[in-house]
C-alpha positions as protocol buffer text, in pm:
chain_id: "A"
residue {
  index: 1
  type: MET
  ca { x: 10755 y: 7715 z: 10200 }
}
residue {
  index: 2
  type: SER
  ca { x: 10999 y: 7849 z: 9939 }
}
residue {
  index: 3
  type: ASP
  ca { x: 11313 y: 8054 z: 10014 }
}
residue {
  index: 4
  type: SER
  ca { x: 11290 y: 8224 z: 9670 }
}
residue {
  index: 5
  type: THR
  ca { x: 11305 y: 8601 z: 9666 }
}
residue {
  index: 6
  type: VAL
  ca { x: 11326 y: 8877 z: 9404 }
}
residue {
  index: 7
  type: PHE
  ca { x: 11599 y: 9045 z: 9601 }
}
residue {
  index: 8
  type: PHE
  ca { x: 11971 y: 8989 z: 9531 }
}
residue {
  index: 9
  type: GLY
  ca { x: 12103 y: 8861 z: 9862 }
}
residue {
  index: 10
  type: PRO
  ca { x: 11968 y: 8906 z: 10212 }
}
residue {
  index: 11
  type: VAL
  ca { x: 11776 y: 9220 z: 10296 }
}
residue {
  index: 12
  type: SER
  ca { x: 11646 y: 9361 z: 10626 }
}
residue {
  index: 13
  type: ALA
  ca { x: 11461 y: 9673 z: 10732 }
}
residue {
  index: 14
  type: GLU
  ca { x: 11731 y: 9752 z: 10987 }
}
residue {
  index: 15
  type: GLU
  ca { x: 12015 y: 9739 z: 10730 }
}
residue {
  index: 16
  type: ILE
  ca { x: 11815 y: 9950 z: 10481 }
}
residue {
  index: 17
  type: ASN
  ca { x: 11730 y: 10215 z: 10743 }
}
residue {
  index: 18
  type: ARG
  ca { x: 12096 y: 10233 z: 10841 }
}
residue {
  index: 19
  type: THR
  ca { x: 12248 y: 10243 z: 10489 }
}
residue {
  index: 20
  type: GLN
  ca { x: 11982 y: 10373 z: 10247 }
}
residue {
  index: 21
  type: ILE
  ca { x: 11808 y: 10647 z: 10444 }
}
residue {
  index: 22
  type: PRO
  ca { x: 12100 y: 10862 z: 10556 }
}
residue {
  index: 23
  type: PRO
  ca { x: 12064 y: 11166 z: 10782 }
}
residue {
  index: 24
  type: GLY
  ca { x: 12038 y: 11497 z: 10598 }
}
residue {
  index: 25
  type: GLN
  ca { x: 11876 y: 11362 z: 10283 }
}
residue {
  index: 26
  type: MET
  ca { x: 11512 y: 11410 z: 10185 }
}
residue {
  index: 27
  type: SER
  ca { x: 11391 y: 11068 z: 10291 }
}
residue {
  index: 28
  type: SER
  ca { x: 11522 y: 11115 z: 10646 }
}
residue {
  index: 29
  type: HIS
  ca { x: 11396 y: 11474 z: 10661 }
}
residue {
  index: 30
  type: LEU
  ca { x: 11048 y: 11348 z: 10577 }
}
residue {
  index: 31
  type: GLY
  ca { x: 11069 y: 11078 z: 10842 }
}
residue {
  index: 32
  type: ILE
  ca { x: 11058 y: 10787 z: 10597 }
}
residue {
  index: 33
  type: GLU
  ca { x: 11162 y: 10452 z: 10742 }
}
residue {
  index: 34
  type: LEU
  ca { x: 11145 y: 10094 z: 10619 }
}
residue {
  index: 35
  type: VAL
  ca { x: 10932 y: 9876 z: 10843 }
}
residue {
  index: 36
  type: GLU
  ca { x: 10908 y: 9538 z: 10666 }
}
residue {
  index: 37
  type: THR
  ca { x: 11060 y: 9327 z: 10389 }
}
residue {
  index: 38
  type: GLY
  ca { x: 10926 y: 9011 z: 10232 }
}
residue {
  index: 39
  type: SER
  ca { x: 11031 y: 8784 z: 9952 }
}
residue {
  index: 40
  type: ASP
  ca { x: 10882 y: 9017 z: 9689 }
}
residue {
  index: 41
  type: TYR
  ca { x: 10783 y: 9340 z: 9866 }
}
residue {
  index: 42
  type: MET
  ca { x: 10900 y: 9616 z: 10093 }
}
residue {
  index: 43
  type: VAL
  ca { x: 10695 y: 9840 z: 10323 }
}
residue {
  index: 44
  type: ALA
  ca { x: 10792 y: 10187 z: 10446 }
}
residue {
  index: 45
  type: ARG
  ca { x: 10606 y: 10443 z: 10651 }
}
residue {
  index: 46
  type: MET
  ca { x: 10601 y: 10821 z: 10667 }
}
residue {
  index: 47
  type: PRO
  ca { x: 10446 y: 11050 z: 10924 }
}
residue {
  index: 48
  type: VAL
  ca { x: 10174 y: 11290 z: 10828 }
}
residue {
  index: 49
  type: ASP
  ca { x: 10292 y: 11596 z: 11014 }
}
residue {
  index: 50
  type: HIS
  ca { x: 10431 y: 11951 z: 10966 }
}
residue {
  index: 51
  type: ARG
  ca { x: 10696 y: 11813 z: 10725 }
}
residue {
  index: 52
  type: THR
  ca { x: 10459 y: 11637 z: 10493 }
}
residue {
  index: 53
  type: ILE
  ca { x: 10126 y: 11830 z: 10486 }
}
residue {
  index: 54
  type: GLN
  ca { x: 10020 y: 12106 z: 10255 }
}
residue {
  index: 55
  type: ARG
  ca { x: 9868 y: 12440 z: 10355 }
}
residue {
  index: 56
  type: ILE
  ca { x: 9512 y: 12301 z: 10401 }
}
residue {
  index: 57
  type: GLY
  ca { x: 9631 y: 12039 z: 10650 }
}
residue {
  index: 58
  type: ILE
  ca { x: 9633 y: 11725 z: 10441 }
}
residue {
  index: 59
  type: LEU
  ca { x: 9916 y: 11504 z: 10313 }
}
residue {
  index: 60
  type: ASN
  ca { x: 10093 y: 11678 z: 10028 }
}
residue {
  index: 61
  type: GLY
  ca { x: 10085 y: 11477 z: 9702 }
}
residue {
  index: 62
  type: GLY
  ca { x: 10453 y: 11551 z: 9650 }
}
residue {
  index: 63
  type: ALA
  ca { x: 10532 y: 11391 z: 9986 }
}
residue {
  index: 64
  type: SER
  ca { x: 10340 y: 11080 z: 9871 }
}
residue {
  index: 65
  type: LEU
  ca { x: 10548 y: 11069 z: 9555 }
}
residue {
  index: 66
  type: ALA
  ca { x: 10866 y: 11117 z: 9755 }
}
residue {
  index: 67
  type: LEU
  ca { x: 10765 y: 10817 z: 9969 }
}
residue {
  index: 68
  type: ALA
  ca { x: 10678 y: 10609 z: 9661 }
}
residue {
  index: 69
  type: GLU
  ca { x: 11001 y: 10696 z: 9474 }
}
residue {
  index: 70
  type: THR
  ca { x: 11218 y: 10642 z: 9784 }
}
residue {
  index: 71
  type: LEU
  ca { x: 11069 y: 10300 z: 9853 }
}
residue {
  index: 72
  type: GLY
  ca { x: 11060 y: 10198 z: 9484 }
}
residue {
  index: 73
  type: SER
  ca { x: 11426 y: 10299 z: 9433 }
}
residue {
  index: 74
  type: ILE
  ca { x: 11542 y: 10110 z: 9739 }
}
residue {
  index: 75
  type: ALA
  ca { x: 11344 y: 9797 z: 9645 }
}
residue {
  index: 76
  type: ALA
  ca { x: 11467 y: 9814 z: 9283 }
}
residue {
  index: 77
  type: SER
  ca { x: 11829 y: 9853 z: 9393 }
}
residue {
  index: 78
  type: TYR
  ca { x: 11808 y: 9534 z: 9596 }
}
residue {
  index: 79
  type: CYS
  ca { x: 11695 y: 9337 z: 9288 }
}
residue {
  index: 80
  type: VAL
  ca { x: 12034 y: 9374 z: 9118 }
}
residue {
  index: 81
  type: ASP
  ca { x: 12396 y: 9313 z: 9206 }
}
residue {
  index: 82
  type: ARG
  ca { x: 12475 y: 9654 z: 9352 }
}
residue {
  index: 83
  type: ASP
  ca { x: 12846 y: 9606 z: 9294 }
}
residue {
  index: 84
  type: LEU
  ca { x: 12780 y: 9599 z: 8919 }
}
residue {
  index: 85
  type: TYR
  ca { x: 12457 y: 9796 z: 8862 }
}
residue {
  index: 86
  type: TYR
  ca { x: 12273 y: 10096 z: 8988 }
}
residue {
  index: 87
  type: ILE
  ca { x: 11914 y: 10223 z: 8957 }
}
residue {
  index: 88
  type: VAL
  ca { x: 11782 y: 10556 z: 8833 }
}
residue {
  index: 89
  type: GLY
  ca { x: 11419 y: 10663 z: 8817 }
}
residue {
  index: 90
  type: GLN
  ca { x: 11268 y: 10714 z: 8475 }
}
residue {
  index: 91
  type: GLU
  ca { x: 10901 y: 10782 z: 8536 }
}
residue {
  index: 92
  type: ILE
  ca { x: 10662 y: 10799 z: 8826 }
}
residue {
  index: 93
  type: ASN
  ca { x: 10287 y: 10867 z: 8830 }
}
residue {
  index: 94
  type: ALA
  ca { x: 10027 y: 10869 z: 9103 }
}
residue {
  index: 95
  type: ASN
  ca { x: 9659 y: 10884 z: 9168 }
}
residue {
  index: 96
  type: HIS
  ca { x: 9567 y: 11046 z: 9500 }
}
residue {
  index: 97
  type: ILE
  ca { x: 9257 y: 10865 z: 9626 }
}
residue {
  index: 98
  type: ARG
  ca { x: 9182 y: 10996 z: 9979 }
}
residue {
  index: 99
  type: PRO
  ca { x: 9321 y: 11273 z: 10201 }
}
residue {
  index: 100
  type: VAL
  ca { x: 9514 y: 11200 z: 10521 }
}
residue {
  index: 101
  type: ARG
  ca { x: 9536 y: 11455 z: 10804 }
}
residue {
  index: 102
  type: SER
  ca { x: 9748 y: 11283 z: 11068 }
}
residue {
  index: 103
  type: GLY
  ca { x: 9921 y: 10961 z: 11177 }
}
residue {
  index: 104
  type: PHE
  ca { x: 10131 y: 10759 z: 10936 }
}
residue {
  index: 105
  type: VAL
  ca { x: 10092 y: 10638 z: 10582 }
}
residue {
  index: 106
  type: TYR
  ca { x: 10232 y: 10302 z: 10476 }
}
residue {
  index: 107
  type: ALA
  ca { x: 10368 y: 10234 z: 10131 }
}
residue {
  index: 108
  type: THR
  ca { x: 10405 y: 9884 z: 9988 }
}
residue {
  index: 109
  type: ALA
  ca { x: 10625 y: 9831 z: 9682 }
}
residue {
  index: 110
  type: THR
  ca { x: 10579 y: 9516 z: 9469 }
}
residue {
  index: 111
  type: PRO
  ca { x: 10744 y: 9444 z: 9131 }
}
residue {
  index: 112
  type: ILE
  ca { x: 10541 y: 9436 z: 8814 }
}
residue {
  index: 113
  type: HIS
  ca { x: 10841 y: 9378 z: 8584 }
}
residue {
  index: 114
  type: LEU
  ca { x: 11205 y: 9296 z: 8673 }
}
residue {
  index: 115
  type: GLY
  ca { x: 11398 y: 9310 z: 8349 }
}
residue {
  index: 116
  type: ARG
  ca { x: 11764 y: 9326 z: 8263 }
}
residue {
  index: 117
  type: THR
  ca { x: 11759 y: 9700 z: 8180 }
}
residue {
  index: 118
  type: SER
  ca { x: 11438 y: 9821 z: 8343 }
}
residue {
  index: 119
  type: GLN
  ca { x: 11199 y: 9752 z: 8632 }
}
residue {
  index: 120
  type: VAL
  ca { x: 10843 y: 9861 z: 8694 }
}
residue {
  index: 121
  type: TRP
  ca { x: 10708 y: 9879 z: 9049 }
}
residue {
  index: 122
  type: ASN
  ca { x: 10358 y: 9921 z: 9189 }
}
residue {
  index: 123
  type: ILE
  ca { x: 10345 y: 10123 z: 9511 }
}
residue {
  index: 124
  type: THR
  ca { x: 10024 y: 10150 z: 9713 }
}
residue {
  index: 125
  type: ILE
  ca { x: 9999 y: 10392 z: 10002 }
}
residue {
  index: 126
  type: ARG
  ca { x: 9745 y: 10333 z: 10278 }
}
residue {
  index: 127
  type: ASN
  ca { x: 9645 y: 10520 z: 10592 }
}
residue {
  index: 128
  type: GLU
  ca { x: 9661 y: 10366 z: 10939 }
}
residue {
  index: 129
  type: GLU
  ca { x: 9313 y: 10215 z: 10889 }
}
residue {
  index: 130
  type: GLY
  ca { x: 9437 y: 10033 z: 10579 }
}
residue {
  index: 131
  type: LYS
  ca { x: 9238 y: 10255 z: 10338 }
}
residue {
  index: 132
  type: LEU
  ca { x: 9400 y: 10327 z: 10002 }
}
residue {
  index: 133
  type: THR
  ca { x: 9518 y: 10687 z: 9985 }
}
residue {
  index: 134
  type: CYS
  ca { x: 9747 y: 10680 z: 9675 }
}
residue {
  index: 135
  type: ILE
  ca { x: 9856 y: 10439 z: 9403 }
}
residue {
  index: 136
  type: SER
  ca { x: 10175 y: 10491 z: 9204 }
}
residue {
  index: 137
  type: ARG
  ca { x: 10363 y: 10320 z: 8926 }
}
residue {
  index: 138
  type: PHE
  ca { x: 10740 y: 10372 z: 8917 }
}
residue {
  index: 139
  type: THR
  ca { x: 10977 y: 10278 z: 8632 }
}
residue {
  index: 140
  type: VAL
  ca { x: 11354 y: 10262 z: 8679 }
}
residue {
  index: 141
  type: ALA
  ca { x: 11645 y: 10203 z: 8447 }
}
residue {
  index: 142
  type: VAL
  ca { x: 11907 y: 9943 z: 8546 }
}
residue {
  index: 143
  type: LEU
  ca { x: 12250 y: 10081 z: 8452 }
}
residue {
  index: 144
  type: LYS
  ca { x: 12589 y: 9914 z: 8457 }
}
residue {
  index: 145
  type: LYS
  ca { x: 12854 y: 10080 z: 8671 }
}
residue {
  index: 146
  type: GLU
  ca { x: 13175 y: 10184 z: 8505 }
}
residue {
  index: 147
  type: LEU
  ca { x: 13441 y: 9972 z: 8669 }
}
């Protein structure tokens, strides 16, 4: 088994939840939390409740995009030396496949391209039964910090 990873240094769900999903920001307001990290993926979940549904009682597409962009941004930021670089979103798109009325949705982010100045991430969102509910592609710019 290989110890190789796309992430720059060690990464854990506990550390990410503590440092990257601060109270008072949108991700915490929506109940987003990281639940798993692997060598080339991250998984987060979000409740489907009064914070994330639209008026007809199904998951709001904007909430799905917020989940996808939150997870994609966090994953992308761990693929660079965060002392030297930072990540900004450039483009996100989504196809909403199936409605969700309750429970949790689970997003999995995997890299498609990890370049020096840009990254592209695939984010799939599934319901608790594992059925695909949304698929998103997220592109970020990798920018050098002014030191």
